[in-house]
């Protein structure tokens, strides 16, 4: 597969592609049958990509010995992705975090006296030849397997790495090692701080976005919950102006801890309203590569989990630990189907709320973007109030938004037989075949559809 990119999106086999990814921990849902079940469900939800950590410690219990058989046979996993037509975001670490024991490092590595994991001690960069020798061993085993698959569209080195002085040596060496072992896909590092760390080394800059992680409180009680996400394009576009905006971990849930509130509480917080706002806000910021983390919950067994989490790793994900689609799954499916009908892989910011609405109500977020593919505009509008908000645009269009709802609404959208001047109905998707076109709208009260001839 030929992979290119520009500031808007990935270009796969000469076609712009918006990456809609869901993360799976294959080691927490072990075995071919479970992989097929879970991946089939994310495919049905409209995702086109699966994000995969590859855990070093899971495959190597003794130095020089690697197990890729039976429930650890990742070739079978990757074969399923190929059969289902899913792209892969490959993340082999060496450090993966994922609330795994030792961050995915093998125990034999951590027991070595001269090894300094991640070349970091007390936040300072301290180079360890013994550690890097072991990393080369891991890369020499895992990368050749990954390279067998043509559907790998991005490759991550390390994860959420930083030092007190942000030294580049370690990330640069990992980048060079990946290329030496034959990685052809764009390389990225996932920055936990939205601070442009190592953006000058990697091909694509990526970041974490977890707007809310305190399960003791409700994100709806804090009007600043999505503040970082609301300003993402302005803050991170300078990091890499010639590459697409990529959220490598975009919150779709969160993990519970020992003595925590439990996953019933987590699911009440991270339901369809949360994933709707997070995903649509990211799209309003021009993001064309997003990965719902997690997309699929799992179970920690053996020595997998770090001491912060317990056996269940449900994560309040769209697909639960037991493999059951939940409310946020169907909301993600709704968004993904819209993106299938209307490609938002090339858009430009036009303006924000002061220039759009006739009045500026409290806690209403709006952004207007130009769609370069569909030759229209999209109004992204969010209500962060506890009551219905009735809003009017400067052109007199009326919008009624439920509490904690967000919509993507078309302006001047030309179809085969007419033009939608404005719709406060959301579009579910569009199907076209030859000269026929069918538009599916989501029915709602107090909404309007304004149509004109060309």
GROMACS .gro file of C-alpha atoms in nm:
model
  454
    1UNK     CA    1   0.000   0.000   0.000
    2UNK     CA    2   0.123   0.346  -0.087
    3UNK     CA    3   0.100   0.583   0.209
    4UNK     CA    4   0.129   0.959   0.174
    5UNK     CA    5   0.002   1.245   0.386
    6UNK     CA    6  -0.028   1.620   0.397
    7UNK     CA    7  -0.159   1.869   0.652
    8UNK     CA    8  -0.513   1.745   0.604
    9UNK     CA    9  -0.506   1.364   0.614
   10UNK     CA   10  -0.344   1.036   0.525
   11UNK     CA   11  -0.357   0.955   0.154
   12UNK     CA   12  -0.379   0.578   0.110
   13UNK     CA   13  -0.335   0.444  -0.241
   14UNK     CA   14  -0.391   0.797  -0.371
   15UNK     CA   15  -0.720   0.840  -0.178
   16UNK     CA   16  -0.772   1.073   0.115
   17UNK     CA   17  -0.875   0.867   0.416
   18UNK     CA   18  -1.012   0.977   0.751
   19UNK     CA   19  -0.885   0.732   1.013
   20UNK     CA   20  -1.155   0.609   1.252
   21UNK     CA   21  -0.982   0.375   1.492
   22UNK     CA   22  -1.074   0.175   1.800
   23UNK     CA   23  -0.813   0.030   2.036
   24UNK     CA   24  -0.799  -0.339   2.124
   25UNK     CA   25  -0.568  -0.502   2.380
   26UNK     CA   26  -0.535  -0.847   2.220
   27UNK     CA   27  -0.364  -0.979   2.533
   28UNK     CA   28  -0.673  -0.889   2.739
   29UNK     CA   29  -0.910  -1.056   2.493
   30UNK     CA   30  -0.698  -1.360   2.410
   31UNK     CA   31  -0.761  -1.603   2.131
   32UNK     CA   32  -0.866  -1.615   1.767
   33UNK     CA   33  -1.239  -1.648   1.837
   34UNK     CA   34  -1.248  -1.340   2.060
   35UNK     CA   35  -1.038  -1.139   1.815
   36UNK     CA   36  -1.274  -1.218   1.529
   37UNK     CA   37  -1.581  -1.135   1.738
   38UNK     CA   38  -1.449  -0.801   1.866
   39UNK     CA   39  -1.297  -0.686   1.540
   40UNK     CA   40  -1.612  -0.777   1.347
   41UNK     CA   41  -1.807  -0.556   1.586
   42UNK     CA   42  -1.583  -0.254   1.541
   43UNK     CA   43  -1.602  -0.305   1.164
   44UNK     CA   44  -1.983  -0.309   1.192
   45UNK     CA   45  -1.967   0.017   1.387
   46UNK     CA   46  -1.800   0.190   1.093
   47UNK     CA   47  -1.443   0.194   1.220
   48UNK     CA   48  -1.184   0.143   0.946
   49UNK     CA   49  -0.880   0.091   1.173
   50UNK     CA   50  -0.777  -0.102   1.482
   51UNK     CA   51  -0.510   0.027   1.721
   52UNK     CA   52  -0.288  -0.247   1.863
   53UNK     CA   53  -0.030  -0.234   2.140
   54UNK     CA   54   0.219  -0.520   2.114
   55UNK     CA   55   0.333  -0.621   2.462
   56UNK     CA   56   0.697  -0.724   2.487
   57UNK     CA   57   0.659  -0.891   2.827
   58UNK     CA   58   0.353  -1.090   2.713
   59UNK     CA   59   0.560  -1.262   2.446
   60UNK     CA   60   0.896  -1.297   2.623
   61UNK     CA   61   0.928  -1.461   2.966
   62UNK     CA   62   1.298  -1.530   2.919
   63UNK     CA   63   1.565  -1.333   2.739
   64UNK     CA   64   1.601  -1.452   2.382
   65UNK     CA   65   1.283  -1.661   2.400
   66UNK     CA   66   0.967  -1.535   2.226
   67UNK     CA   67   0.626  -1.698   2.205
   68UNK     CA   68   0.399  -1.612   1.912
   69UNK     CA   69   0.189  -1.929   1.925
   70UNK     CA   70  -0.167  -2.022   2.028
   71UNK     CA   71  -0.337  -1.726   2.205
   72UNK     CA   72  -0.020  -1.524   2.149
   73UNK     CA   73  -0.020  -1.583   1.773
   74UNK     CA   74  -0.042  -1.227   1.651
   75UNK     CA   75  -0.024  -1.337   1.289
   76UNK     CA   76  -0.373  -1.483   1.332
   77UNK     CA   77  -0.483  -1.151   1.480
   78UNK     CA   78  -0.335  -0.954   1.193
   79UNK     CA   79  -0.481  -1.199   0.939
   80UNK     CA   80  -0.826  -1.117   1.078
   81UNK     CA   81  -0.767  -0.746   1.029
   82UNK     CA   82  -0.676  -0.815   0.667
   83UNK     CA   83  -0.983  -1.035   0.613
   84UNK     CA   84  -1.210  -0.763   0.759
   85UNK     CA   85  -1.047  -0.484   0.560
   86UNK     CA   86  -0.924  -0.296   0.867
   87UNK     CA   87  -0.613  -0.079   0.876
   88UNK     CA   88  -0.366  -0.119   1.164
   89UNK     CA   89  -0.201   0.136   1.392
   90UNK     CA   90   0.094  -0.065   1.527
   91UNK     CA   91   0.233   0.027   1.869
   92UNK     CA   92   0.512  -0.208   1.983
   93UNK     CA   93   0.660   0.023   2.243
   94UNK     CA   94   0.904  -0.089   2.378
   95UNK     CA   95   0.708   0.077   2.662
   96UNK     CA   96   0.329   0.068   2.615
   97UNK     CA   97   0.184   0.161   2.956
   98UNK     CA   98  -0.177   0.034   2.911
   99UNK     CA   99  -0.191  -0.021   3.287
  100UNK     CA  100   0.015  -0.334   3.233
  101UNK     CA  101   0.274  -0.465   3.475
  102UNK     CA  102   0.600  -0.283   3.410
  103UNK     CA  103   0.439  -0.098   3.122
  104UNK     CA  104   0.475  -0.408   2.907
  105UNK     CA  105   0.844  -0.466   2.978
  106UNK     CA  106   0.944  -0.830   3.038
  107UNK     CA  107   1.033  -0.917   3.395
  108UNK     CA  108   1.374  -1.049   3.292
  109UNK     CA  109   1.461  -0.705   3.158
  110UNK     CA  110   1.357  -0.524   3.475
  111UNK     CA  111   1.568  -0.766   3.679
  112UNK     CA  112   1.892  -0.676   3.504
  113UNK     CA  113   2.127  -0.466   3.717
  114UNK     CA  114   2.266  -0.251   3.436
  115UNK     CA  115   1.937  -0.181   3.261
  116UNK     CA  116   1.786   0.168   3.292
  117UNK     CA  117   1.434   0.131   3.148
  118UNK     CA  118   1.350   0.394   2.886
  119UNK     CA  119   1.693   0.555   2.940
  120UNK     CA  120   1.535   0.756   3.217
  121UNK     CA  121   1.608   0.784   3.589
  122UNK     CA  122   1.418   1.025   3.815
  123UNK     CA  123   1.302   1.208   3.506
  124UNK     CA  124   1.655   1.264   3.373
  125UNK     CA  125   1.795   1.110   3.056
  126UNK     CA  126   2.053   0.841   3.136
  127UNK     CA  127   2.158   0.628   2.841
  128UNK     CA  128   2.169   0.253   2.897
  129UNK     CA  129   2.350   0.036   2.639
  130UNK     CA  130   2.218  -0.279   2.804
  131UNK     CA  131   1.860  -0.153   2.772
  132UNK     CA  132   1.901  -0.053   2.408
  133UNK     CA  133   2.056  -0.390   2.328
  134UNK     CA  134   1.743  -0.556   2.464
  135UNK     CA  135   1.517  -0.315   2.271
  136UNK     CA  136   1.694  -0.414   1.949
  137UNK     CA  137   1.623  -0.776   2.033
  138UNK     CA  138   1.250  -0.701   2.076
  139UNK     CA  139   1.232  -0.494   1.759
  140UNK     CA  140   1.413  -0.771   1.568
  141UNK     CA  141   1.136  -1.013   1.665
  142UNK     CA  142   0.821  -0.800   1.647
  143UNK     CA  143   0.884  -0.566   1.353
  144UNK     CA  144   0.940  -0.841   1.092
  145UNK     CA  145   0.596  -0.982   1.180
  146UNK     CA  146   0.433  -0.639   1.154
  147UNK     CA  147   0.611  -0.583   0.822
  148UNK     CA  148   0.439  -0.887   0.675
  149UNK     CA  149   0.112  -0.689   0.663
  150UNK     CA  150   0.036  -0.426   0.404
  151UNK     CA  151  -0.248  -0.266   0.602
  152UNK     CA  152  -0.022  -0.101   0.865
  153UNK     CA  153  -0.078   0.274   0.822
  154UNK     CA  154   0.111   0.413   1.123
  155UNK     CA  155   0.383   0.290   1.359
  156UNK     CA  156   0.442   0.425   1.709
  157UNK     CA  157   0.775   0.437   1.889
  158UNK     CA  158   0.762   0.448   2.269
  159UNK     CA  159   0.453   0.595   2.438
  160UNK     CA  160   0.398   0.916   2.633
  161UNK     CA  161   0.771   0.963   2.676
  162UNK     CA  162   0.946   1.269   2.813
  163UNK     CA  163   1.244   1.368   3.023
  164UNK     CA  164   1.310   1.677   3.231
  165UNK     CA  165   1.507   1.831   2.944
  166UNK     CA  166   1.319   1.656   2.659
  167UNK     CA  167   1.640   1.505   2.519
  168UNK     CA  168   1.583   1.368   2.167
  169UNK     CA  169   1.848   1.092   2.163
  170UNK     CA  170   1.629   0.798   2.270
  171UNK     CA  171   1.336   0.879   2.040
  172UNK     CA  172   1.573   0.943   1.751
  173UNK     CA  173   1.743   0.607   1.802
  174UNK     CA  174   1.408   0.425   1.816
  175UNK     CA  175   1.301   0.601   1.497
  176UNK     CA  176   1.623   0.498   1.322
  177UNK     CA  177   1.593   0.140   1.451
  178UNK     CA  178   1.238   0.111   1.319
  179UNK     CA  179   1.353   0.223   0.975
  180UNK     CA  180   1.655  -0.012   0.987
  181UNK     CA  181   1.420  -0.304   1.057
  182UNK     CA  182   1.210  -0.213   0.756
  183UNK     CA  183   0.916  -0.008   0.883
  184UNK     CA  184   0.768   0.177   0.585
  185UNK     CA  185   0.462   0.338   0.749
  186UNK     CA  186   0.469   0.692   0.894
  187UNK     CA  187   0.623   0.692   1.242
  188UNK     CA  188   0.469   0.879   1.534
  189UNK     CA  189   0.519   0.927   1.906
  190UNK     CA  190   0.224   0.981   2.136
  191UNK     CA  191   0.270   1.298   2.343
  192UNK     CA  192   0.086   1.299   2.675
  193UNK     CA  193   0.123   1.675   2.724
  194UNK     CA  194   0.020   1.837   2.391
  195UNK     CA  195   0.361   2.001   2.410
  196UNK     CA  196   0.502   1.924   2.061
  197UNK     CA  197   0.750   1.678   2.216
  198UNK     CA  198   0.969   1.507   1.952
  199UNK     CA  199   0.755   1.641   1.669
  200UNK     CA  200   1.071   1.725   1.477
  201UNK     CA  201   1.180   1.360   1.478
  202UNK     CA  202   0.862   1.173   1.385
  203UNK     CA  203   0.662   1.192   1.061
  204UNK     CA  204   0.329   1.262   1.230
  205UNK     CA  205   0.280   1.428   1.567
  206UNK     CA  206   0.021   1.258   1.788
  207UNK     CA  207  -0.122   1.337   2.128
  208UNK     CA  208  -0.341   1.201   2.408
  209UNK     CA  209  -0.674   1.360   2.489
  210UNK     CA  210  -0.842   1.248   2.812
  211UNK     CA  211  -1.072   1.534   2.911
  212UNK     CA  212  -1.189   1.375   3.236
  213UNK     CA  213  -1.031   1.103   3.449
  214UNK     CA  214  -1.173   1.156   3.799
  215UNK     CA  215  -1.457   0.907   3.832
  216UNK     CA  216  -1.557   1.057   4.166
  217UNK     CA  217  -1.698   1.358   3.982
  218UNK     CA  218  -1.919   1.413   3.678
  219UNK     CA  219  -1.766   1.590   3.375
  220UNK     CA  220  -2.100   1.765   3.322
  221UNK     CA  221  -2.037   1.969   3.637
  222UNK     CA  222  -1.723   2.131   3.494
  223UNK     CA  223  -1.773   2.368   3.199
  224UNK     CA  224  -1.398   2.349   3.128
  225UNK     CA  225  -1.396   1.970   3.081
  226UNK     CA  226  -1.319   1.993   2.711
  227UNK     CA  227  -1.108   2.308   2.716
  228UNK     CA  228  -0.790   2.144   2.587
  229UNK     CA  229  -0.979   1.971   2.308
  230UNK     CA  230  -1.165   2.293   2.222
  231UNK     CA  231  -0.834   2.464   2.140
  232UNK     CA  232  -0.648   2.168   1.995
  233UNK     CA  233  -0.599   2.290   1.639
  234UNK     CA  234  -0.455   2.623   1.749
  235UNK     CA  235  -0.226   2.459   2.003
  236UNK     CA  236  -0.084   2.164   1.810
  237UNK     CA  237  -0.099   2.266   1.445
  238UNK     CA  238   0.240   2.444   1.485
  239UNK     CA  239   0.391   2.114   1.604
  240UNK     CA  240   0.376   1.965   1.257
  241UNK     CA  241   0.228   2.189   0.992
  242UNK     CA  242   0.271   1.940   0.707
  243UNK     CA  243   0.101   1.642   0.874
  244UNK     CA  244  -0.258   1.557   0.973
  245UNK     CA  245  -0.387   1.620   1.324
  246UNK     CA  246  -0.380   1.289   1.510
  247UNK     CA  247  -0.528   1.200   1.850
  248UNK     CA  248  -0.364   0.866   1.917
  249UNK     CA  249  -0.567   0.813   2.234
  250UNK     CA  250  -0.903   0.991   2.233
  251UNK     CA  251  -1.102   0.915   2.543
  252UNK     CA  252  -1.395   0.676   2.513
  253UNK     CA  253  -1.384   0.564   2.876
  254UNK     CA  254  -1.148   0.524   3.169
  255UNK     CA  255  -1.014   0.253   3.395
  256UNK     CA  256  -1.131   0.186   3.749
  257UNK     CA  257  -0.881   0.136   4.030
  258UNK     CA  258  -0.867  -0.080   4.339
  259UNK     CA  259  -1.125   0.058   4.581
  260UNK     CA  260  -1.269   0.268   4.300
  261UNK     CA  261  -1.624   0.355   4.205
  262UNK     CA  262  -1.681   0.050   3.983
  263UNK     CA  263  -1.755   0.017   3.614
  264UNK     CA  264  -2.128   0.076   3.649
  265UNK     CA  265  -2.043   0.427   3.765
  266UNK     CA  266  -1.781   0.464   3.489
  267UNK     CA  267  -2.038   0.369   3.226
  268UNK     CA  268  -2.285   0.623   3.361
  269UNK     CA  269  -2.019   0.889   3.305
  270UNK     CA  270  -1.874   0.776   2.973
  271UNK     CA  271  -2.189   0.709   2.777
  272UNK     CA  272  -2.317   0.830   2.443
  273UNK     CA  273  -2.314   1.200   2.540
  274UNK     CA  274  -1.943   1.193   2.625
  275UNK     CA  275  -1.823   1.006   2.316
  276UNK     CA  276  -2.047   1.225   2.100
  277UNK     CA  277  -1.893   1.547   2.233
  278UNK     CA  278  -1.534   1.422   2.231
  279UNK     CA  279  -1.548   1.288   1.876
  280UNK     CA  280  -1.738   1.575   1.717
  281UNK     CA  281  -1.527   1.835   1.895
  282UNK     CA  282  -1.214   1.664   1.758
  283UNK     CA  283  -1.363   1.678   1.408
  284UNK     CA  284  -1.444   2.046   1.460
  285UNK     CA  285  -1.073   2.098   1.524
  286UNK     CA  286  -0.976   1.942   1.192
  287UNK     CA  287  -0.863   1.607   1.336
  288UNK     CA  288  -0.859   1.340   1.064
  289UNK     CA  289  -0.692   1.060   1.260
  290UNK     CA  290  -0.859   0.958   1.584
  291UNK     CA  291  -0.839   0.647   1.797
  292UNK     CA  292  -1.107   0.572   2.057
  293UNK     CA  293  -0.919   0.442   2.358
  294UNK     CA  294  -1.032   0.188   2.443
  295UNK     CA  295  -1.272   0.068   2.177
  296UNK     CA  296  -1.293  -0.278   2.331
  297UNK     CA  297  -1.277  -0.364   2.700
  298UNK     CA  298  -1.080  -0.660   2.828
  299UNK     CA  299  -0.970  -0.868   3.125
  300UNK     CA  300  -0.633  -0.867   3.298
  301UNK     CA  301  -0.513  -1.215   3.387
  302UNK     CA  302  -0.192  -1.374   3.511
  303UNK     CA  303   0.064  -1.099   3.570
  304UNK     CA  304  -0.072  -0.860   3.307
  305UNK     CA  305  -0.205  -0.578   3.522
  306UNK     CA  306  -0.008  -0.314   3.706
  307UNK     CA  307  -0.095  -0.274   4.073
  308UNK     CA  308  -0.316   0.028   4.001
  309UNK     CA  309  -0.595  -0.173   3.837
  310UNK     CA  310  -0.776  -0.496   3.908
  311UNK     CA  311  -0.887  -0.790   3.695
  312UNK     CA  312  -1.157  -0.615   3.495
  313UNK     CA  313  -1.033  -0.370   3.234
  314UNK     CA  314  -1.375  -0.291   3.094
  315UNK     CA  315  -1.273   0.076   3.059
  316UNK     CA  316  -1.639   0.169   2.993
  317UNK     CA  317  -1.544   0.105   2.629
  318UNK     CA  318  -1.802   0.099   2.347
  319UNK     CA  319  -1.765  -0.281   2.339
  320UNK     CA  320  -1.764  -0.411   2.694
  321UNK     CA  321  -1.529  -0.658   2.858
  322UNK     CA  322  -1.788  -0.929   2.777
  323UNK     CA  323  -1.808  -0.823   2.414
  324UNK     CA  324  -2.146  -0.648   2.441
  325UNK     CA  325  -2.201  -0.324   2.244
  326UNK     CA  326  -2.306  -0.044   2.480
  327UNK     CA  327  -2.469   0.297   2.434
  328UNK     CA  328  -2.145   0.470   2.337
  329UNK     CA  329  -2.091   0.201   2.070
  330UNK     CA  330  -2.410   0.300   1.891
  331UNK     CA  331  -2.326   0.670   1.915
  332UNK     CA  332  -1.979   0.600   1.772
  333UNK     CA  333  -2.146   0.402   1.493
  334UNK     CA  334  -2.375   0.696   1.418
  335UNK     CA  335  -2.076   0.931   1.385
  336UNK     CA  336  -1.871   0.683   1.181
  337UNK     CA  337  -2.158   0.628   0.936
  338UNK     CA  338  -2.192   1.003   0.892
  339UNK     CA  339  -1.820   1.019   0.813
  340UNK     CA  340  -1.863   0.738   0.561
  341UNK     CA  341  -2.132   0.941   0.384
  342UNK     CA  342  -1.946   1.273   0.401
  343UNK     CA  343  -1.570   1.265   0.390
  344UNK     CA  344  -1.430   1.529   0.627
  345UNK     CA  345  -1.068   1.451   0.549
  346UNK     CA  346  -0.999   1.798   0.407
  347UNK     CA  347  -1.153   2.094   0.591
  348UNK     CA  348  -1.040   2.441   0.689
  349UNK     CA  349  -1.138   2.655   0.985
  350UNK     CA  350  -1.357   2.952   0.890
  351UNK     CA  351  -1.471   3.109   1.214
  352UNK     CA  352  -1.604   3.046   1.563
  353UNK     CA  353  -1.911   3.143   1.763
  354UNK     CA  354  -1.896   3.525   1.783
  355UNK     CA  355  -1.939   3.546   1.404
  356UNK     CA  356  -2.199   3.271   1.365
  357UNK     CA  357  -2.481   3.325   1.614
  358UNK     CA  358  -2.719   3.619   1.640
  359UNK     CA  359  -2.659   3.608   2.014
  360UNK     CA  360  -2.393   3.436   2.219
  361UNK     CA  361  -2.562   3.211   2.476
  362UNK     CA  362  -2.364   3.082   2.771
  363UNK     CA  363  -2.186   2.748   2.734
  364UNK     CA  364  -2.251   2.712   2.360
  365UNK     CA  365  -1.950   2.607   2.149
  366UNK     CA  366  -1.959   2.665   1.773
  367UNK     CA  367  -1.711   2.633   1.490
  368UNK     CA  368  -1.771   2.669   1.117
  369UNK     CA  369  -1.547   2.475   0.875
  370UNK     CA  370  -1.514   2.474   0.498
  371UNK     CA  371  -1.536   2.127   0.343
  372UNK     CA  372  -1.298   2.111   0.047
  373UNK     CA  373  -1.431   1.776  -0.076
  374UNK     CA  374  -1.809   1.824  -0.051
  375UNK     CA  375  -1.784   2.198  -0.130
  376UNK     CA  376  -2.003   2.301   0.160
  377UNK     CA  377  -1.972   2.424   0.516
  378UNK     CA  378  -2.030   2.236   0.839
  379UNK     CA  379  -2.151   2.400   1.158
  380UNK     CA  380  -2.027   2.223   1.471
  381UNK     CA  381  -2.242   2.328   1.767
  382UNK     CA  382  -2.247   2.204   2.127
  383UNK     CA  383  -2.475   2.272   2.422
  384UNK     CA  384  -2.304   2.239   2.760
  385UNK     CA  385  -2.612   2.344   2.958
  386UNK     CA  386  -2.845   2.137   3.173
  387UNK     CA  387  -3.147   2.262   2.976
  388UNK     CA  388  -3.251   2.274   2.611
  389UNK     CA  389  -3.092   2.570   2.429
  390UNK     CA  390  -3.279   2.740   2.146
  391UNK     CA  391  -3.026   2.913   1.922
  392UNK     CA  392  -3.051   3.133   1.615
  393UNK     CA  393  -2.775   3.195   1.361
  394UNK     CA  394  -2.710   3.534   1.204
  395UNK     CA  395  -2.893   3.413   0.891
  396UNK     CA  396  -3.201   3.334   1.097
  397UNK     CA  397  -3.162   2.955   1.105
  398UNK     CA  398  -3.299   2.804   1.426
  399UNK     CA  399  -3.140   2.522   1.623
  400UNK     CA  400  -3.277   2.345   1.929
  401UNK     CA  401  -3.011   2.154   2.121
  402UNK     CA  402  -3.074   1.913   2.405
  403UNK     CA  403  -2.856   1.932   2.717
  404UNK     CA  404  -2.499   1.811   2.660
  405UNK     CA  405  -2.565   1.747   2.293
  406UNK     CA  406  -2.347   1.827   1.992
  407UNK     CA  407  -2.435   1.829   1.623
  408UNK     CA  408  -2.263   1.863   1.286
  409UNK     CA  409  -2.500   2.056   1.058
  410UNK     CA  410  -2.468   2.123   0.683
  411UNK     CA  411  -2.476   2.465   0.517
  412UNK     CA  412  -2.496   2.504   0.137
  413UNK     CA  413  -2.464   2.131   0.073
  414UNK     CA  414  -2.525   2.046  -0.293
  415UNK     CA  415  -2.686   1.709  -0.362
  416UNK     CA  416  -2.776   1.545  -0.694
  417UNK     CA  417  -3.120   1.708  -0.716
  418UNK     CA  418  -3.119   2.003  -0.481
  419UNK     CA  419  -2.917   2.202  -0.230
  420UNK     CA  420  -2.954   2.196   0.147
  421UNK     CA  421  -2.920   2.559   0.250
  422UNK     CA  422  -2.934   2.452   0.613
  423UNK     CA  423  -3.050   2.161   0.824
  424UNK     CA  424  -3.077   2.144   1.200
  425UNK     CA  425  -3.156   1.775   1.153
  426UNK     CA  426  -2.839   1.571   1.178
  427UNK     CA  427  -2.742   1.360   0.879
  428UNK     CA  428  -2.694   0.993   0.960
  429UNK     CA  429  -2.533   0.899   0.630
  430UNK     CA  430  -2.558   0.919   0.251
  431UNK     CA  431  -2.567   0.640  -0.004
  432UNK     CA  432  -2.492   0.710  -0.370
  433UNK     CA  433  -2.510   0.473  -0.665
  434UNK     CA  434  -2.465   0.595  -1.019
  435UNK     CA  435  -2.703   0.893  -1.047
  436UNK     CA  436  -2.908   0.800  -0.740
  437UNK     CA  437  -2.858   0.947  -0.397
  438UNK     CA  438  -3.030   0.873  -0.066
  439UNK     CA  439  -2.982   1.089   0.243
  440UNK     CA  440  -3.074   0.957   0.587
  441UNK     CA  441  -3.165   1.217   0.851
  442UNK     CA  442  -3.200   1.166   1.226
  443UNK     CA  443  -3.552   1.277   1.312
  444UNK     CA  444  -3.585   1.516   1.603
  445UNK     CA  445  -3.839   1.764   1.735
  446UNK     CA  446  -3.801   2.139   1.676
  447UNK     CA  447  -3.567   2.090   1.380
  448UNK     CA  448  -3.587   2.231   1.028
  449UNK     CA  449  -3.463   2.146   0.679
  450UNK     CA  450  -3.426   2.429   0.425
  451UNK     CA  451  -3.389   2.315   0.064
  452UNK     CA  452  -3.354   2.512  -0.260
  453UNK     CA  453  -3.299   2.446  -0.630
  454UNK     CA  454  -2.953   2.503  -0.773
   0.00000   0.00000   0.00000
